[in-house]
mmCIF file of C-alpha atoms in Angstrom:
data_model
loop_
_atom_site.group_PDB
_atom_site.id
_atom_site.type_symbol
_atom_site.label_atom_id
_atom_site.label_comp_id
_atom_site.label_asym_id
_atom_site.label_seq_id
_atom_site.Cartn_x
_atom_site.Cartn_y
_atom_site.Cartn_z
ATOM 1 C CA MET V 1 9.122 -33.409 5.598
ATOM 2 C CA SER V 2 5.783 -34.722 4.333
ATOM 3 C CA GLY V 3 3.984 -32.573 6.922
ATOM 4 C CA ILE V 4 5.571 -29.438 5.511
ATOM 5 C CA LEU V 5 4.679 -30.517 1.962
ATOM 6 C CA VAL V 6 1.054 -31.006 2.995
ATOM 7 C CA GLN V 7 1.054 -27.573 4.647
ATOM 8 C CA LEU V 8 2.569 -25.976 1.541
ATOM 9 C CA PHE V 9 -0.009 -27.652 -0.655
ATOM 10 C CA LEU V 10 -2.941 -26.611 1.526
ATOM 11 C CA HIS V 11 -1.789 -22.995 1.886
ATOM 12 C CA PHE V 12 -1.126 -22.487 -1.804
ATOM 13 C CA ALA V 13 -4.183 -24.434 -2.976
ATOM 14 C CA LEU V 14 -6.369 -22.173 -0.858
ATOM 15 C CA LEU V 15 -4.565 -19.076 -2.122
ATOM 16 C CA SER V 16 -5.052 -20.197 -5.719
ATOM 17 C CA PHE V 17 -8.747 -19.390 -5.361
ATOM 18 C CA LEU V 18 -7.882 -15.762 -4.538
ATOM 19 C CA SER V 19 -5.272 -15.203 -7.213
ATOM 20 C CA PHE V 20 -7.066 -12.463 -9.149
ATOM 21 C CA GLY V 21 -4.202 -10.467 -10.618
ATOM 22 C CA GLY V 22 -1.787 -13.388 -10.508
ATOM 23 C CA ALA V 23 0.517 -14.695 -7.811
ATOM 24 C CA ASN V 24 2.016 -11.252 -7.216
ATOM 25 C CA ALA V 25 -1.366 -10.025 -6.009
ATOM 26 C CA LEU V 26 -1.152 -12.558 -3.191
ATOM 27 C CA LEU V 27 2.262 -11.526 -1.888
ATOM 28 C CA PRO V 28 0.932 -10.013 1.356
ATOM 29 C CA GLU V 29 -0.904 -13.218 2.229
ATOM 30 C CA ILE V 30 1.969 -15.451 1.127
ATOM 31 C CA HIS V 31 4.295 -13.281 3.218
ATOM 32 C CA ARG V 32 1.967 -13.487 6.227
ATOM 33 C CA VAL V 33 1.835 -17.279 6.013
ATOM 34 C CA VAL V 34 5.500 -18.075 5.340
ATOM 35 C CA VAL V 35 7.099 -15.345 7.480
ATOM 36 C CA HIS V 36 4.722 -14.563 10.347
ATOM 37 C CA GLN V 37 2.516 -17.634 10.706
ATOM 38 C CA GLN V 38 4.818 -20.557 9.834
ATOM 39 C CA HIS V 39 8.202 -18.818 10.394
ATOM 40 C CA TRP V 40 9.667 -20.657 7.407
ATOM 41 C CA MET V 41 11.782 -17.603 6.472
ATOM 42 C CA ASN V 42 12.406 -13.990 7.425
ATOM 43 C CA ASP V 43 11.460 -10.742 5.666
ATOM 44 C CA ALA V 44 14.807 -10.409 3.927
ATOM 45 C CA THR V 45 14.725 -13.928 2.487
ATOM 46 C CA PHE V 46 11.153 -13.424 1.269
ATOM 47 C CA THR V 47 12.080 -10.140 -0.406
ATOM 48 C CA HIS V 48 15.149 -11.726 -2.027
ATOM 49 C CA LEU V 49 13.090 -14.615 -3.382
ATOM 50 C CA TYR V 50 10.605 -12.136 -4.835
ATOM 51 C CA ALA V 51 13.430 -10.167 -6.451
ATOM 52 C CA VAL V 52 14.875 -13.325 -8.015
ATOM 53 C CA ALA V 53 11.422 -14.348 -9.269
ATOM 54 C CA GLN V 54 10.952 -10.952 -10.901
ATOM 55 C CA ALA V 55 14.421 -10.901 -12.436
ATOM 56 C CA ALA V 56 14.054 -14.362 -13.948
ATOM 57 C CA PRO V 57 12.112 -14.851 -17.160
ATOM 58 C CA GLY V 58 8.827 -16.639 -16.813
ATOM 59 C CA PRO V 59 5.464 -16.288 -15.132
ATOM 60 C CA ASN V 60 4.845 -14.392 -11.901
ATOM 61 C CA VAL V 61 3.967 -17.654 -10.166
ATOM 62 C CA LEU V 62 7.720 -18.306 -10.015
ATOM 63 C CA VAL V 63 7.750 -16.595 -6.608
ATOM 64 C CA VAL V 64 5.579 -19.433 -5.284
ATOM 65 C CA THR V 65 8.011 -21.986 -6.701
ATOM 66 C CA LEU V 66 10.948 -20.251 -5.026
ATOM 67 C CA VAL V 67 9.139 -20.029 -1.689
ATOM 68 C CA GLY V 68 8.388 -23.768 -1.869
ATOM 69 C CA TRP V 69 11.999 -24.485 -2.797
ATOM 70 C CA GLN V 70 13.283 -22.411 0.145
ATOM 71 C CA VAL V 71 10.967 -24.216 2.555
ATOM 72 C CA ALA V 72 11.277 -27.823 1.361
ATOM 73 C CA GLY V 73 13.702 -28.104 -1.551
ATOM 74 C CA VAL V 74 12.726 -29.434 -4.966
ATOM 75 C CA ALA V 75 9.695 -31.278 -3.589
ATOM 76 C CA GLY V 76 8.487 -28.056 -1.976
ATOM 77 C CA ALA V 77 8.933 -26.171 -5.252
ATOM 78 C CA VAL V 78 6.884 -28.735 -7.174
ATOM 79 C CA VAL V 79 4.157 -29.036 -4.532
ATOM 80 C CA SER V 80 3.804 -25.260 -4.130
ATOM 81 C CA THR V 81 3.616 -24.639 -7.860
ATOM 82 C CA VAL V 82 1.097 -27.421 -8.492
ATOM 83 C CA ALA V 83 -1.010 -26.279 -5.541
ATOM 84 C CA MET V 84 -1.028 -22.697 -6.791
ATOM 85 C CA CYS V 85 -1.870 -23.570 -10.385
ATOM 86 C CA LEU V 86 -3.973 -26.728 -10.434
ATOM 87 C CA PRO V 87 -7.059 -26.114 -8.242
ATOM 88 C CA MET V 88 -8.161 -22.824 -9.780
ATOM 89 C CA SER V 89 -7.239 -24.018 -13.271
ATOM 90 C CA VAL V 90 -9.672 -26.908 -12.898
ATOM 91 C CA VAL V 91 -12.408 -24.578 -11.621
ATOM 92 C CA ILE V 92 -11.818 -22.071 -14.428
ATOM 93 C CA TYR V 93 -11.897 -24.868 -16.996
ATOM 94 C CA PHE V 94 -15.380 -25.903 -15.886
ATOM 95 C CA ILE V 95 -16.667 -22.354 -15.474
ATOM 96 C CA PHE V 96 -15.539 -21.164 -18.889
ATOM 97 C CA ARG V 97 -17.019 -24.174 -20.617
ATOM 98 C CA HIS V 98 -20.393 -22.604 -19.743
ATOM 99 C CA TRP V 99 -19.464 -18.898 -19.459
ATOM 100 C CA GLU V 100 -20.862 -17.848 -22.847
ATOM 101 C CA ARG V 101 -24.226 -19.412 -22.053
ATOM 102 C CA PHE V 102 -24.719 -16.784 -19.334
ATOM 103 C CA ARG V 103 -23.631 -13.781 -21.447
ATOM 104 C CA GLY V 104 -25.496 -10.694 -20.255
ATOM 105 C CA ALA V 105 -26.632 -12.222 -16.953
ATOM 106 C CA PRO V 106 -26.448 -9.668 -14.108
ATOM 107 C CA TRP V 107 -24.277 -11.909 -11.935
ATOM 108 C CA GLN V 108 -21.783 -12.423 -14.789
ATOM 109 C CA GLN V 109 -21.430 -8.680 -15.300
ATOM 110 C CA ALA V 110 -21.069 -8.171 -11.540
ATOM 111 C CA VAL V 111 -18.239 -10.710 -11.447
ATOM 112 C CA GLN V 112 -16.432 -9.059 -14.351
ATOM 113 C CA VAL V 113 -16.816 -5.556 -12.902
ATOM 114 C CA GLY V 114 -15.911 -6.645 -9.360
ATOM 115 C CA VAL V 115 -12.724 -8.486 -10.228
ATOM 116 C CA ALA V 116 -10.938 -5.421 -11.670
ATOM 117 C CA PRO V 117 -10.817 -3.312 -8.472
ATOM 118 C CA LEU V 118 -10.062 -6.432 -6.454
ATOM 119 C CA SER V 119 -7.045 -7.165 -8.663
ATOM 120 C CA ILE V 120 -5.831 -3.573 -8.508
ATOM 121 C CA GLY V 121 -6.111 -3.498 -4.718
ATOM 122 C CA LEU V 122 -4.297 -6.804 -4.306
ATOM 123 C CA VAL V 123 -1.464 -5.770 -6.626
ATOM 124 C CA PHE V 124 -1.148 -2.398 -4.856
ATOM 125 C CA SER V 125 -0.945 -4.090 -1.453
ATOM 126 C CA SER V 126 1.719 -6.434 -2.830
ATOM 127 C CA GLY V 127 3.807 -3.515 -4.053
ATOM 128 C CA THR V 128 3.445 -1.831 -0.688
ATOM 129 C CA LEU V 129 4.547 -4.986 1.124
ATOM 130 C CA ILE V 130 7.637 -5.429 -1.033
ATOM 131 C CA GLY V 131 8.527 -1.757 -0.598
ATOM 132 C CA LEU V 132 8.203 -2.002 3.182
ATOM 133 C CA THR V 133 10.112 -5.268 3.561
ATOM 134 C CA ALA V 134 12.856 -4.063 1.210
ATOM 135 C CA GLY V 135 13.666 -1.298 3.698
ATOM 136 C CA LEU V 136 13.180 1.625 1.347
ATOM 137 C CA GLY V 137 14.495 4.890 2.713
ATOM 138 C CA PRO V 138 13.174 8.347 1.857
ATOM 139 C CA GLY V 139 14.905 8.291 -1.549
ATOM 140 C CA GLY V 140 13.382 4.930 -2.444
ATOM 141 C CA ILE V 141 9.929 6.049 -1.359
ATOM 142 C CA ALA V 142 10.281 9.254 -3.404
ATOM 143 C CA ALA V 143 11.447 7.275 -6.443
ATOM 144 C CA THR V 144 8.501 4.894 -6.076
ATOM 145 C CA LEU V 145 5.994 7.725 -5.837
ATOM 146 C CA ALA V 146 7.609 9.517 -8.794
ATOM 147 C CA THR V 147 7.420 6.306 -10.827
ATOM 148 C CA ILE V 148 3.721 5.934 -10.047
ATOM 149 C CA LEU V 149 3.055 9.531 -11.098
ATOM 150 C CA VAL V 150 5.060 9.160 -14.317
ATOM 151 C CA CYS V 151 3.206 5.934 -15.173
ATOM 152 C CA LEU V 152 -0.144 7.623 -14.598
ATOM 153 C CA ARG V 153 0.791 10.726 -16.580
ATOM 154 C CA PHE V 154 2.585 8.953 -19.452
ATOM 155 C CA PRO V 155 0.967 5.518 -19.832
ATOM 156 C CA LYS V 156 2.715 4.819 -23.145
ATOM 157 C CA LEU V 157 6.209 5.365 -21.726
ATOM 158 C CA HIS V 158 8.146 2.123 -21.904
ATOM 159 C CA PRO V 159 8.883 0.775 -18.386
ATOM 160 C CA LEU V 160 12.523 0.124 -19.261
ATOM 161 C CA TRP V 161 13.123 3.898 -19.100
ATOM 162 C CA LEU V 162 11.834 3.910 -15.526
ATOM 163 C CA ILE V 163 13.919 0.874 -14.634
ATOM 164 C CA ALA V 164 16.983 2.569 -16.096
ATOM 165 C CA GLY V 165 16.181 5.712 -14.090
ATOM 166 C CA GLY V 166 15.901 3.645 -10.919
ATOM 167 C CA ALA V 167 19.197 1.932 -11.673
ATOM 168 C CA LEU V 168 20.858 5.308 -12.194
ATOM 169 C CA LEU V 169 19.476 6.581 -8.871
ATOM 170 C CA GLY V 170 20.853 3.445 -7.228
ATOM 171 C CA LEU V 171 24.278 3.866 -8.816
ATOM 172 C CA LEU V 172 24.357 7.459 -7.587
ATOM 173 C CA GLY V 173 23.479 6.270 -4.070
ATOM 174 C CA LEU V 174 20.217 8.227 -3.961
ATOM 175 C CA VAL V 175 18.015 5.235 -3.214
#
């Protein structure tokens, strides 16, 4: 058991340094590690854990906690969560203590400008992964694309309307 806990810690500690956009942005890599590399779970279990994490109140890092719990119980949940949160939090603490001192430096502006597209790309790849592993059919793909277009066209529309629309499509058996 301790070997699995060490593996969980190392995988998630390393991923914590890439978590621009939050834990959800890392779903493809988390999926690759826990499903394809380590074989700790299958696609369906991973997708179900993600769905539970999104349905539950709290931070997006909850998916990491649930993956750790699935792999190694309560100890796995604690180790995974600490590994995902602690290393980068320590680094950020030390960086931001001195961040203002470098205001206007070219490298600081490059970091700020470069992180935005990186976050968007990671979140988009995560959404794609969840859509593919959830087994969306043509109706689900169409609903997803329509949702993206509506969000782009009407950015002030409350997302609950889109969720309700998706629920209605599901109740009608269209997705």
